[in-house]
PDB file of C-alpha atoms and ligand atoms in Angstrom:
ATOM      1  CA  MET H   1      -7.468 -13.731   9.594  1.00 91.00           C
ATOM      2  CA  SER H   2      -6.877 -13.335   5.885  1.00 95.00           C
ATOM      3  CA  VAL H   3      -7.286  -9.770   4.260  1.00 97.00           C
ATOM      4  CA  LEU H   4      -8.286  -9.438   1.222  1.00 98.00           C
ATOM      5  CA  ILE H   5      -6.531  -6.981  -1.183  1.00 98.00           C
ATOM      6  CA  VAL H   6      -7.480  -5.263  -4.595  1.00 98.00           C
ATOM      7  CA  GLY H   7      -5.495  -3.045  -6.733  1.00 98.00           C
ATOM      8  CA  SER H   8      -3.513  -2.998  -9.481  1.00 97.00           C
ATOM      9  CA  ILE H   9      -1.443  -5.520 -11.000  1.00 98.00           C
ATOM     10  CA  ALA H  10       1.458  -4.199 -13.267  1.00 98.00           C
ATOM     11  CA  LEU H  11       4.423  -5.066 -15.492  1.00 98.00           C
ATOM     12  CA  ASP H  12       6.763  -1.846 -14.541  1.00 98.00           C
ATOM     13  CA  THR H  13       9.328  -0.421 -16.696  1.00 98.00           C
ATOM     14  CA  VAL H  14      11.588   2.256 -14.286  1.00 97.00           C
ATOM     15  CA  LYS H  15      14.743   3.829 -14.506  1.00 97.00           C
ATOM     16  CA  THR H  16      16.650   5.587 -12.228  1.00 96.00           C
ATOM     17  CA  PRO H  17      20.137   7.666 -12.435  1.00 94.00           C
ATOM     18  CA  VAL H  18      22.069   4.499 -12.227  1.00 92.00           C
ATOM     19  CA  GLU H  19      19.776   1.652 -13.717  1.00 94.00           C
ATOM     20  CA  GLU H  20      16.920   0.731 -16.186  1.00 96.00           C
ATOM     21  CA  HIS H  21      14.425  -2.130 -15.282  1.00 97.00           C
ATOM     22  CA  ASN H  22      11.647  -3.671 -18.003  1.00 97.00           C
ATOM     23  CA  ASP H  23       8.553  -5.663 -17.101  1.00 97.00           C
ATOM     24  CA  LEU H  24       9.065  -6.015 -13.614  1.00 97.00           C
ATOM     25  CA  LEU H  25       6.121  -7.502 -11.196  1.00 98.00           C
ATOM     26  CA  GLY H  26       4.478  -3.941  -9.940  1.00 98.00           C
ATOM     27  CA  GLY H  27       1.250  -2.746  -9.534  1.00 98.00           C
ATOM     28  CA  SER H  28       0.032  -1.663  -5.990  1.00 98.00           C
ATOM     29  CA  ALA H  29      -1.736  -4.861  -4.953  1.00 98.00           C
ATOM     30  CA  SER H  30       1.524  -6.750  -5.933  1.00 98.00           C
ATOM     31  CA  TYR H  31       3.303  -4.586  -3.261  1.00 98.00           C
ATOM     32  CA  ALA H  32       0.801  -4.719  -0.866  1.00 98.00           C
ATOM     33  CA  ALA H  33       0.046  -8.353  -1.206  1.00 98.00           C
ATOM     34  CA  ALA H  34       3.545  -9.371  -0.552  1.00 98.00           C
ATOM     35  CA  ALA H  35       3.979  -6.916   2.556  1.00 98.00           C
ATOM     36  CA  ALA H  36       0.846  -8.524   4.262  1.00 98.00           C
ATOM     37  CA  SER H  37       1.685 -11.833   3.562  1.00 98.00           C
ATOM     38  CA  TYR H  38       3.864 -11.735   6.171  1.00 98.00           C
ATOM     39  CA  PHE H  39       1.700 -11.498   8.576  1.00 98.00           C
ATOM     40  CA  SER H  40      -1.234 -13.203   7.284  1.00 97.00           C
ATOM     41  CA  PRO H  41      -3.262 -14.776   4.382  1.00 97.00           C
ATOM     42  CA  VAL H  42      -4.008 -12.885   1.894  1.00 98.00           C
ATOM     43  CA  ARG H  43      -6.802 -12.941  -0.785  1.00 98.00           C
ATOM     44  CA  LEU H  44      -5.742 -10.915  -3.850  1.00 98.00           C
ATOM     45  CA  VAL H  45      -8.056  -9.614  -6.185  1.00 98.00           C
ATOM     46  CA  GLY H  46      -7.035  -7.945  -9.664  1.00 98.00           C
ATOM     47  CA  ILE H  47      -6.517  -8.927 -13.540  1.00 98.00           C
ATOM     48  CA  VAL H  48      -3.782  -9.762 -15.755  1.00 98.00           C
ATOM     49  CA  GLY H  49      -3.581 -10.304 -19.451  1.00 98.00           C
ATOM     50  CA  SER H  50      -2.010 -13.217 -21.447  1.00 98.00           C
ATOM     51  CA  ASP H  51       1.499 -12.152 -21.396  1.00 98.00           C
ATOM     52  CA  PHE H  52       1.894 -12.130 -17.374  1.00 98.00           C
ATOM     53  CA  PRO H  53       4.340 -14.671 -16.408  1.00 98.00           C
ATOM     54  CA  GLU H  54       2.986 -17.839 -14.744  1.00 97.00           C
ATOM     55  CA  SER H  55       6.866 -18.077 -12.449  1.00 97.00           C
ATOM     56  CA  GLU H  56       4.837 -14.808 -10.526  1.00 98.00           C
ATOM     57  CA  PHE H  57       1.327 -16.884  -9.516  1.00 98.00           C
ATOM     58  CA  ASP H  58       4.026 -19.753  -8.067  1.00 97.00           C
ATOM     59  CA  PHE H  59       5.591 -16.760  -6.198  1.00 97.00           C
ATOM     60  CA  TRP H  60       2.299 -15.709  -5.088  1.00 97.00           C
ATOM     61  CA  LYS H  61       1.584 -19.343  -4.138  1.00 97.00           C
ATOM     62  CA  SER H  62       4.723 -19.703  -2.423  1.00 97.00           C
ATOM     63  CA  ARG H  63       3.606 -16.881   0.027  1.00 96.00           C
ATOM     64  CA  LYS H  64       0.309 -18.183   0.685  1.00 94.00           C
ATOM     65  CA  ILE H  65      -1.135 -15.502  -1.451  1.00 98.00           C
ATOM     66  CA  ASP H  66      -4.525 -17.060  -2.603  1.00 98.00           C
ATOM     67  CA  THR H  67      -5.012 -15.939  -6.614  1.00 98.00           C
ATOM     68  CA  ALA H  68      -8.914 -17.472  -6.751  1.00 97.00           C
ATOM     69  CA  GLY H  69      -9.375 -13.800  -7.329  1.00 98.00           C
ATOM     70  CA  VAL H  70      -7.329 -12.525  -9.959  1.00 98.00           C
ATOM     71  CA  GLN H  71      -8.757 -12.514 -13.655  1.00 97.00           C
ATOM     72  CA  ARG H  72      -6.539 -13.675 -16.288  1.00 97.00           C
ATOM     73  CA  ILE H  73      -7.759 -11.868 -19.850  1.00 97.00           C
ATOM     74  CA  GLU H  74      -6.904 -12.013 -23.404  1.00 97.00           C
ATOM     75  CA  GLY H  75      -4.761  -9.279 -23.817  1.00 98.00           C
ATOM     76  CA  LYS H  76      -1.715  -6.680 -22.433  1.00 98.00           C
ATOM     77  CA  THR H  77      -1.255  -6.759 -18.188  1.00 98.00           C
ATOM     78  CA  PHE H  78      -1.165  -2.980 -16.781  1.00 98.00           C
ATOM     79  CA  ARG H  79       2.015  -1.782 -17.783  1.00 98.00           C
ATOM     80  CA  TRP H  80       3.251   1.371 -16.210  1.00 98.00           C
ATOM     81  CA  SER H  81       6.874   3.154 -16.374  1.00 98.00           C
ATOM     82  CA  GLY H  82       8.537   5.810 -14.908  1.00 97.00           C
ATOM     83  CA  GLU H  83      11.775   7.637 -14.129  1.00 97.00           C
ATOM     84  CA  TYR H  84      13.331   8.671 -10.814  1.00 96.00           C
ATOM     85  CA  SER H  85      15.451  11.779 -10.588  1.00 95.00           C
ATOM     86  CA  TRP H  86      18.874  12.104  -8.180  1.00 92.00           C
ATOM     87  CA  ASP H  87      16.832  12.638  -5.601  1.00 89.00           C
ATOM     88  CA  MET H  88      15.276   9.101  -5.827  1.00 89.00           C
ATOM     89  CA  ASN H  89      11.865  10.962  -4.814  1.00 85.00           C
ATOM     90  CA  THR H  90      10.848  13.338  -7.312  1.00 90.00           C
ATOM     91  CA  ARG H  91       9.202  10.642 -10.476  1.00 93.00           C
ATOM     92  CA  GLU H  92       8.000  11.443 -13.702  1.00 95.00           C
ATOM     93  CA  THR H  93       5.160   9.253 -15.109  1.00 96.00           C
ATOM     94  CA  HIS H  94       6.406   8.160 -18.792  1.00 97.00           C
ATOM     95  CA  SER H  95       3.411   5.813 -19.705  1.00 97.00           C
ATOM     96  CA  THR H  96       0.436   4.455 -18.411  1.00 96.00           C
ATOM     97  CA  GLU H  97      -1.326   1.708 -20.414  1.00 97.00           C
ATOM     98  CA  LEU H  98      -4.274   0.274 -18.906  1.00 96.00           C
ATOM     99  CA  ASN H  99      -4.595  -2.638 -21.486  1.00 98.00           C
ATOM    100  CA  VAL H 100      -7.011  -5.205 -19.608  1.00 97.00           C
ATOM    101  CA  PHE H 101      -7.762  -2.894 -16.660  1.00 95.00           C
ATOM    102  CA  GLU H 102      -9.791  -0.970 -18.739  1.00 93.00           C
ATOM    103  CA  LYS H 103     -12.308  -4.036 -18.859  1.00 88.00           C
ATOM    104  CA  PHE H 104     -11.389  -4.848 -15.135  1.00 94.00           C
ATOM    105  CA  GLU H 105     -14.794  -5.102 -13.167  1.00 94.00           C
ATOM    106  CA  PRO H 106     -13.775  -6.588  -9.513  1.00 94.00           C
ATOM    107  CA  LYS H 107     -15.552 -10.077  -8.836  1.00 92.00           C
ATOM    108  CA  LEU H 108     -15.014 -11.254  -5.549  1.00 97.00           C
ATOM    109  CA  PRO H 109     -15.237 -15.093  -5.688  1.00 96.00           C
ATOM    110  CA  PRO H 110     -18.337 -16.303  -3.040  1.00 95.00           C
ATOM    111  CA  ALA H 111     -15.374 -17.661  -0.329  1.00 94.00           C
ATOM    112  CA  TYR H 112     -13.788 -13.874  -0.252  1.00 97.00           C
ATOM    113  CA  ARG H 113     -17.199 -11.919   0.522  1.00 97.00           C
ATOM    114  CA  LYS H 114     -16.617 -12.618   4.170  1.00 95.00           C
ATOM    115  CA  SER H 115     -13.598 -11.273   4.537  1.00 96.00           C
ATOM    116  CA  ASP H 116     -12.726  -9.463   7.583  1.00 95.00           C
ATOM    117  CA  PHE H 117     -10.319  -6.925   6.663  1.00 97.00           C
ATOM    118  CA  VAL H 118      -9.868  -5.362   3.444  1.00 98.00           C
ATOM    119  CA  LEU H 119      -7.315  -3.257   2.068  1.00 98.00           C
ATOM    120  CA  LEU H 120      -8.058  -1.175  -1.121  1.00 98.00           C
ATOM    121  CA  ALA H 121      -5.279  -0.630  -3.018  1.00 98.00           C
ATOM    122  CA  ASN H 122      -4.535   2.149  -5.166  1.00 96.00           C
ATOM    123  CA  ILE H 123      -7.334   1.755  -7.899  1.00 96.00           C
ATOM    124  CA  ALA H 124     -10.025   3.947  -9.294  1.00 96.00           C
ATOM    125  CA  PRO H 125     -12.367   4.639  -6.232  1.00 97.00           C
ATOM    126  CA  SER H 126     -15.325   3.390  -8.310  1.00 97.00           C
ATOM    127  CA  LEU H 127     -13.768  -0.031  -8.278  1.00 97.00           C
ATOM    128  CA  GLN H 128     -12.702   0.244  -4.559  1.00 98.00           C
ATOM    129  CA  SER H 129     -16.608   0.891  -3.908  1.00 98.00           C
ATOM    130  CA  HIS H 130     -17.529  -2.386  -6.141  1.00 97.00           C
ATOM    131  CA  VAL H 131     -15.428  -4.462  -4.258  1.00 98.00           C
ATOM    132  CA  LEU H 132     -16.746  -2.581  -0.556  1.00 98.00           C
ATOM    133  CA  GLU H 133     -20.403  -3.524  -2.066  1.00 97.00           C
ATOM    134  CA  GLN H 134     -19.636  -7.390  -2.418  1.00 97.00           C
ATOM    135  CA  MET H 135     -18.663  -7.701   0.614  1.00 97.00           C
ATOM    136  CA  GLU H 136     -20.492  -8.342   4.646  1.00 95.00           C
ATOM    137  CA  LYS H 137     -19.778  -6.289   6.355  1.00 90.00           C
ATOM    138  CA  PRO H 138     -15.561  -6.452   6.838  1.00 96.00           C
ATOM    139  CA  ARG H 139     -14.434  -5.293  10.004  1.00 95.00           C
ATOM    140  CA  PHE H 140     -12.146  -2.851   8.930  1.00 97.00           C
ATOM    141  CA  VAL H 141     -11.474  -0.906   6.043  1.00 98.00           C
ATOM    142  CA  VAL H 142      -8.357   0.442   4.896  1.00 98.00           C
ATOM    143  CA  ALA H 143      -8.114   2.390   1.675  1.00 98.00           C
ATOM    144  CA  ASP H 144      -5.154   3.914  -0.396  1.00 97.00           C
ATOM    145  CA  THR H 145      -5.600   6.584  -3.444  1.00 96.00           C
ATOM    146  CA  MET H 146      -3.409   8.908  -5.361  1.00 95.00           C
ATOM    147  CA  ASN H 147      -3.450  12.368  -6.897  1.00 93.00           C
ATOM    148  CA  LEU H 148      -5.202  11.196 -10.479  1.00 94.00           C
ATOM    149  CA  TRP H 149      -8.104  10.169  -8.675  1.00 96.00           C
ATOM    150  CA  ILE H 150      -8.208  13.367  -6.264  1.00 97.00           C
ATOM    151  CA  ASP H 151      -7.923  15.301  -9.609  1.00 96.00           C
ATOM    152  CA  THR H 152     -10.103  13.546 -11.496  1.00 96.00           C
ATOM    153  CA  ALA H 153     -12.801  11.482  -9.601  1.00 97.00           C
ATOM    154  CA  ARG H 154     -13.091  13.334  -7.015  1.00 97.00           C
ATOM    155  CA  LYS H 155     -16.985  12.650  -6.269  1.00 98.00           C
ATOM    156  CA  ASP H 156     -16.220   8.694  -6.344  1.00 98.00           C
ATOM    157  CA  LEU H 157     -13.290   9.025  -3.611  1.00 98.00           C
ATOM    158  CA  ASP H 158     -15.959  11.594  -1.791  1.00 98.00           C
ATOM    159  CA  ALA H 159     -18.361   8.764  -1.619  1.00 98.00           C
ATOM    160  CA  LEU H 160     -16.089   6.136  -0.602  1.00 98.00           C
ATOM    161  CA  MET H 161     -14.503   8.235   2.141  1.00 98.00           C
ATOM    162  CA  PRO H 162     -17.649   7.215   5.019  1.00 98.00           C
ATOM    163  CA  ASN H 163     -16.820   3.697   4.121  1.00 98.00           C
ATOM    164  CA  VAL H 164     -13.316   3.451   5.380  1.00 98.00           C
ATOM    165  CA  ASP H 165     -11.997   3.036   8.314  1.00 98.00           C
ATOM    166  CA  LEU H 166      -8.415   3.956   7.485  1.00 98.00           C
ATOM    167  CA  LEU H 167      -7.434   6.142   4.503  1.00 98.00           C
ATOM    168  CA  ILE H 168      -3.605   6.010   3.262  1.00 98.00           C
ATOM    169  CA  LEU H 169      -2.335   8.927   1.481  1.00 97.00           C
ATOM    170  CA  ASN H 170       0.912  10.632   0.748  1.00 95.00           C
ATOM    171  CA  ASP H 171       1.234  14.544   1.788  1.00 97.00           C
ATOM    172  CA  SER H 172       0.808  16.163  -1.575  1.00 96.00           C
ATOM    173  CA  GLU H 173      -1.925  14.148  -1.905  1.00 97.00           C
ATOM    174  CA  ALA H 174      -3.355  15.137   1.666  1.00 98.00           C
ATOM    175  CA  ARG H 175      -2.664  18.919   0.993  1.00 98.00           C
ATOM    176  CA  GLU H 176      -4.254  18.814  -2.390  1.00 97.00           C
ATOM    177  CA  MET H 177      -7.360  17.088  -1.386  1.00 97.00           C
ATOM    178  CA  THR H 178      -7.975  19.521   1.593  1.00 98.00           C
ATOM    179  CA  LYS H 179      -6.056  22.597   0.339  1.00 97.00           C
ATOM    180  CA  GLU H 180      -4.486  22.909   3.878  1.00 98.00           C
ATOM    181  CA  THR H 181      -0.745  23.779   3.844  1.00 97.00           C
ATOM    182  CA  SER H 182      -0.365  21.992   7.061  1.00 98.00           C
ATOM    183  CA  LEU H 183      -0.543  18.365   7.349  1.00 98.00           C
ATOM    184  CA  ILE H 184      -1.760  18.272  11.023  1.00 98.00           C
ATOM    185  CA  LYS H 185      -4.908  20.546   9.683  1.00 98.00           C
ATOM    186  CA  ALA H 186      -5.131  18.164   6.570  1.00 98.00           C
ATOM    187  CA  GLY H 187      -5.237  15.342   8.906  1.00 98.00           C
ATOM    188  CA  ARG H 188      -7.925  16.931  10.874  1.00 98.00           C
ATOM    189  CA  SER H 189     -10.184  17.997   7.684  1.00 98.00           C
ATOM    190  CA  ILE H 190      -9.969  14.556   5.953  1.00 98.00           C
ATOM    191  CA  ARG H 191     -11.706  12.714   8.931  1.00 98.00           C
ATOM    192  CA  LYS H 192     -14.229  14.483   8.759  1.00 98.00           C
ATOM    193  CA  MET H 193     -14.760  13.233   5.280  1.00 98.00           C
ATOM    194  CA  GLY H 194     -15.644   9.942   6.474  1.00 98.00           C
ATOM    195  CA  PRO H 195     -11.958   7.706   7.699  1.00 98.00           C
ATOM    196  CA  ARG H 196     -11.888   7.326  11.385  1.00 98.00           C
ATOM    197  CA  TYR H 197      -8.355   7.280  10.924  1.00 98.00           C
ATOM    198  CA  VAL H 198      -5.600   8.654   8.689  1.00 98.00           C
ATOM    199  CA  ALA H 199      -2.193   7.997   8.167  1.00 98.00           C
ATOM    200  CA  ILE H 200      -0.230  10.580   6.052  1.00 98.00           C
ATOM    201  CA  LYS H 201       3.195   9.223   4.638  1.00 97.00           C
ATOM    202  CA  LYS H 202       6.024  11.486   4.025  1.00 95.00           C
ATOM    203  CA  GLY H 203       8.628   9.525   2.398  1.00 89.00           C
ATOM    204  CA  GLU H 204      11.996   9.275   3.609  1.00 87.00           C
ATOM    205  CA  HIS H 205      10.656  11.833   6.266  1.00 92.00           C
ATOM    206  CA  GLY H 206       8.252   9.159   7.939  1.00 95.00           C
ATOM    207  CA  ALA H 207       4.562   9.114   8.477  1.00 98.00           C
ATOM    208  CA  LEU H 208       1.588  10.828  10.483  1.00 98.00           C
ATOM    209  CA  LEU H 209      -1.140   8.753  12.049  1.00 98.00           C
ATOM    210  CA  PHE H 210      -4.340  11.287  13.362  1.00 98.00           C
ATOM    211  CA  GLY H 211      -7.451   9.466  15.307  1.00 98.00           C
ATOM    212  CA  ASP H 212     -10.221  10.670  17.177  1.00 95.00           C
ATOM    213  CA  ASN H 213      -8.025  13.058  19.831  1.00 94.00           C
ATOM    214  CA  GLU H 214      -4.892  10.997  19.381  1.00 97.00           C
ATOM    215  CA  PHE H 215      -1.913  11.727  17.331  1.00 98.00           C
ATOM    216  CA  PHE H 216       1.245   9.663  16.289  1.00 97.00           C
ATOM    217  CA  SER H 217       4.379  10.419  14.283  1.00 97.00           C
ATOM    218  CA  CYS H 218       6.793   8.702  13.533  1.00 96.00           C
ATOM    219  CA  GLY H 219      10.087   8.529  11.441  1.00 94.00           C
ATOM    220  CA  ALA H 220      11.257   6.536   8.639  1.00 93.00           C
ATOM    221  CA  TYR H 221      14.292   3.643   8.648  1.00 94.00           C
ATOM    222  CA  PRO H 222      17.318   5.441   8.007  1.00 92.00           C
ATOM    223  CA  LEU H 223      18.286   3.876   5.001  1.00 93.00           C
ATOM    224  CA  GLU H 224      22.069   4.264   3.040  1.00 90.00           C
ATOM    225  CA  ASP H 225      21.429   2.489  -0.231  1.00 90.00           C
ATOM    226  CA  ILE H 226      18.039   3.410  -2.026  1.00 93.00           C
ATOM    227  CA  HIS H 227      17.504   1.219  -5.493  1.00 95.00           C
ATOM    228  CA  ASP H 228      14.127   1.821  -6.345  1.00 95.00           C
ATOM    229  CA  PRO H 229      11.125   3.656  -4.843  1.00 95.00           C
ATOM    230  CA  THR H 230       8.463   2.244  -6.661  1.00 96.00           C
ATOM    231  CA  GLY H 231       5.487   0.735  -4.372  1.00 97.00           C
ATOM    232  CA  ALA H 232       7.222   1.856  -1.307  1.00 96.00           C
ATOM    233  CA  GLY H 233       3.483   3.651  -0.356  1.00 97.00           C
ATOM    234  CA  ASP H 234       1.903   0.077  -1.239  1.00 98.00           C
ATOM    235  CA  THR H 235       4.021  -2.121   0.676  1.00 98.00           C
ATOM    236  CA  PHE H 236       3.481   0.348   3.943  1.00 98.00           C
ATOM    237  CA  ALA H 237      -0.264   0.220   3.160  1.00 98.00           C
ATOM    238  CA  GLY H 238       0.074  -3.843   2.764  1.00 98.00           C
ATOM    239  CA  GLY H 239       2.256  -4.228   5.948  1.00 98.00           C
ATOM    240  CA  MET H 240      -0.203  -1.846   8.084  1.00 98.00           C
ATOM    241  CA  ALA H 241      -3.411  -3.835   6.548  1.00 98.00           C
ATOM    242  CA  GLY H 242      -1.380  -7.557   7.317  1.00 98.00           C
ATOM    243  CA  TYR H 243      -0.675  -6.638  10.907  1.00 98.00           C
ATOM    244  CA  LEU H 244      -3.549  -5.708  11.891  1.00 97.00           C
ATOM    245  CA  ALA H 245      -5.450  -8.712   9.928  1.00 97.00           C
ATOM    246  CA  GLY H 246      -3.041 -11.271  11.181  1.00 95.00           C
ATOM    247  CA  THR H 247      -2.733 -10.385  14.881  1.00 93.00           C
ATOM    248  CA  ILE H 248      -5.412  -7.842  16.324  1.00 86.00           C
ATOM    249  CA  GLY H 249      -7.948 -10.154  17.551  1.00 81.00           C
ATOM    250  CA  GLY H 250     -10.710  -7.494  19.034  1.00 84.00           C
ATOM    251  CA  ARG H 251     -11.442  -4.331  18.635  1.00 90.00           C
ATOM    252  CA  ILE H 252      -8.660  -1.958  16.934  1.00 95.00           C
ATOM    253  CA  THR H 253      -6.890   0.765  18.857  1.00 96.00           C
ATOM    254  CA  PHE H 254      -5.052   3.273  18.325  1.00 97.00           C
ATOM    255  CA  THR H 255      -2.137   1.779  20.259  1.00 96.00           C
ATOM    256  CA  ASP H 256      -2.641  -1.467  17.375  1.00 97.00           C
ATOM    257  CA  LEU H 257      -1.926   1.080  14.684  1.00 98.00           C
ATOM    258  CA  ARG H 258       0.544   2.876  15.715  1.00 97.00           C
ATOM    259  CA  LYS H 259       2.541  -0.387  16.394  1.00 97.00           C
ATOM    260  CA  ALA H 260       0.894  -1.576  12.478  1.00 98.00           C
ATOM    261  CA  MET H 261       2.099   1.702  10.836  1.00 98.00           C
ATOM    262  CA  ILE H 262       5.637   1.123  12.236  1.00 98.00           C
ATOM    263  CA  TYR H 263       5.112  -2.648  10.571  1.00 98.00           C
ATOM    264  CA  GLY H 264       4.501  -0.306   7.441  1.00 98.00           C
ATOM    265  CA  SER H 265       7.525   1.792   7.653  1.00 97.00           C
ATOM    266  CA  VAL H 266       9.598  -1.483   8.197  1.00 98.00           C
ATOM    267  CA  LEU H 267       7.957  -3.556   4.992  1.00 98.00           C
ATOM    268  CA  ALA H 268       8.114  -0.175   2.754  1.00 97.00           C
ATOM    269  CA  SER H 269      12.256   0.256   3.903  1.00 97.00           C
ATOM    270  CA  PHE H 270      13.063  -3.048   2.525  1.00 98.00           C
ATOM    271  CA  CYS H 271      11.123  -2.686  -0.655  1.00 97.00           C
ATOM    272  CA  VAL H 272      13.380   0.521  -1.472  1.00 96.00           C
ATOM    273  CA  GLU H 273      16.217  -1.553  -1.378  1.00 96.00           C
ATOM    274  CA  ALA H 274      16.455  -3.533  -4.313  1.00 96.00           C
ATOM    275  CA  PHE H 275      13.948  -3.091  -7.767  1.00 95.00           C
ATOM    276  CA  SER H 276      10.337  -4.130  -8.231  1.00 96.00           C
ATOM    277  CA  LEU H 277       9.272  -6.158  -4.835  1.00 96.00           C
ATOM    278  CA  ASP H 278      12.376  -8.425  -5.118  1.00 97.00           C
ATOM    279  CA  ARG H 279      13.519  -7.710  -1.027  1.00 97.00           C
ATOM    280  CA  LEU H 280       9.998  -8.787  -0.819  1.00 98.00           C
ATOM    281  CA  ARG H 281       9.945 -11.944  -2.174  1.00 97.00           C
ATOM    282  CA  ASN H 282      11.738 -13.683   0.612  1.00 92.00           C
ATOM    283  CA  LEU H 283      12.347 -11.572   3.982  1.00 97.00           C
ATOM    284  CA  THR H 284      12.920 -13.576   7.307  1.00 98.00           C
ATOM    285  CA  MET H 285      10.620 -12.389  10.168  1.00 98.00           C
ATOM    286  CA  ASP H 286      14.190 -12.237  12.349  1.00 98.00           C
ATOM    287  CA  GLU H 287      14.987  -9.042   9.595  1.00 98.00           C
ATOM    288  CA  ILE H 288      11.585  -7.811  10.102  1.00 98.00           C
ATOM    289  CA  ASN H 289      11.502  -7.875  13.997  1.00 98.00           C
ATOM    290  CA  GLU H 290      15.287  -6.236  14.183  1.00 97.00           C
ATOM    291  CA  ARG H 291      14.014  -3.125  12.207  1.00 97.00           C
ATOM    292  CA  TYR H 292      10.721  -2.822  13.998  1.00 97.00           C
ATOM    293  CA  GLU H 293      13.685  -3.081  17.109  1.00 96.00           C
ATOM    294  CA  THR H 294      15.447  -0.234  15.645  1.00 95.00           C
ATOM    295  CA  PHE H 295      12.626   1.982  15.334  1.00 95.00           C
ATOM    296  CA  LYS H 296      11.438   1.526  18.808  1.00 93.00           C
ATOM    297  CA  LEU H 297      15.328   2.685  20.069  1.00 92.00           C
ATOM    298  CA  MET H 298      15.340   5.044  17.438  1.00 90.00           C
ATOM    299  CA  SER H 299      11.756   7.184  19.054  1.00 87.00           C
ATOM    300  CA  GLN H 300      13.057   6.654  22.662  1.00 86.00           C
ATOM    301  CA  PHE H 301      14.487  10.106  24.097  1.00 83.00           C
ATOM    302  CA  GLU H 302      14.814   9.504  27.914  1.00 81.00           C
ATOM    303  CA  VAL H 303      17.092   6.199  28.076  1.00 67.00           C
ATOM    304  CA  SER H 304      17.234   4.916  31.936  1.00 68.00           C
ATOM    305  CA  GLU H 305      20.910   4.585  32.902  1.00 62.00           C
TER     306      GLU H 305
HETATM  307  P1  AMP V 401       3.702   4.058  -6.105  1.00 60.69           P
HETATM  308  O1  AMP V 401       5.464   4.065  -6.033  1.00 60.69           O
HETATM  309  O2  AMP V 401       3.363   3.869  -4.042  1.00 60.69           O
HETATM  310  O3  AMP V 401       3.050   4.927  -6.160  1.00 60.69           O
HETATM  311  O4  AMP V 401       3.215   2.786  -6.652  1.00 60.69           O
HETATM  312  C1  AMP V 401       4.002   2.022  -8.091  1.00 60.69           C
HETATM  313  C2  AMP V 401       3.040   1.319  -8.623  1.00 60.69           C
HETATM  314  O5  AMP V 401       1.691   1.826  -8.588  1.00 60.69           O
HETATM  315  C3  AMP V 401       3.318   0.760  -9.636  1.00 60.69           C
HETATM  316  O6  AMP V 401       4.014  -0.549  -9.541  1.00 60.69           O
HETATM  317  C4  AMP V 401       2.654   1.035 -10.798  1.00 60.69           C
HETATM  318  O7  AMP V 401       2.157  -0.299 -11.517  1.00 60.69           O
HETATM  319  C5  AMP V 401       1.286   1.797 -10.144  1.00 60.69           C
HETATM  320  N1  AMP V 401       0.236   2.326 -10.559  1.00 60.69           N
HETATM  321  C6  AMP V 401       0.682   3.252 -11.243  1.00 60.69           C
HETATM  322  N2  AMP V 401      -0.305   4.332 -11.943  1.00 60.69           N
HETATM  323  C7  AMP V 401      -1.602   3.572 -11.211  1.00 60.69           C
HETATM  324  C8  AMP V 401      -2.823   4.014 -11.649  1.00 60.69           C
HETATM  325  N3  AMP V 401      -3.533   4.649 -11.910  1.00 60.69           N
HETATM  326  N4  AMP V 401      -3.625   2.810 -11.086  1.00 60.69           N
HETATM  327  C9  AMP V 401      -3.160   1.536 -10.128  1.00 60.69           C
HETATM  328  N5  AMP V 401      -1.593   1.629 -10.188  1.00 60.69           N
HETATM  329  C10 AMP V 401      -1.097   2.560 -10.643  1.00 60.69           C
END
């Protein structure tokens, strides 16, 4: 089954203590779509300007990502630039230029409206809701958000919450949203706002998953070389949503979500190994499954002789 993904499509400028690259393909929807495409067909919804490289449409086509929902209008593509410090975790945003994004009103092509799986990747919660309003009863809705919306669009975010099955956010966002210092309390408290399940990402320390009296915790893949952490969270969300859409035919169980979280973590581990989403352009399922098996081995603690 395909997954509809809406979010930002950007040209990013990223600086780390050792490298800097300009005008790279970025944006929450770009990362999420590339990750999801390893598990299911993707229907992409977003907006780009006249400066957006045609070659990226060829890339999407090569990954069977349907771009009928990507609007191209006169003007400049959304641009974001940021710089990482030596820990490759702390990030300063230098600029965010909305450009064509300012006029973005997601309009779903008729064929998209019946999609069963939806990933509302990180964009303004009012736009996320606008997409859901155009859909005919999706089976499973995954949403991502960021601190900007918790600070500036809390009402819109609260209105979206009851329509979300799985909310994905990072640890600092979960704390900010709930004013809880404990992530366990924060996860439980966000579930009360509406989402049936909540996944809290902790960067290099893994992720937590909360359900109804159900809890799961996983580590992160032990990577030696991180080149560009940008988009890891979007990739995690795309991997989870893609796995669920492509693999689970019936009702989604907590066990399915646990597996999805490991696949999300695997895809995120590849994402940070190169700038932009370059490492996600041509992975193989063997590479993905090998890391999945490593996760399994890492979490065993009673090993039979
Ligand atoms: P992450 O590293 O997961 O926070 O995602 C980074 C991506 O988010 C970059 O590729 C940016 O283009 C994109 N981005 C940055 N700010 C925003 C925003 N306000 N809305 C949507 N996408 C954004």
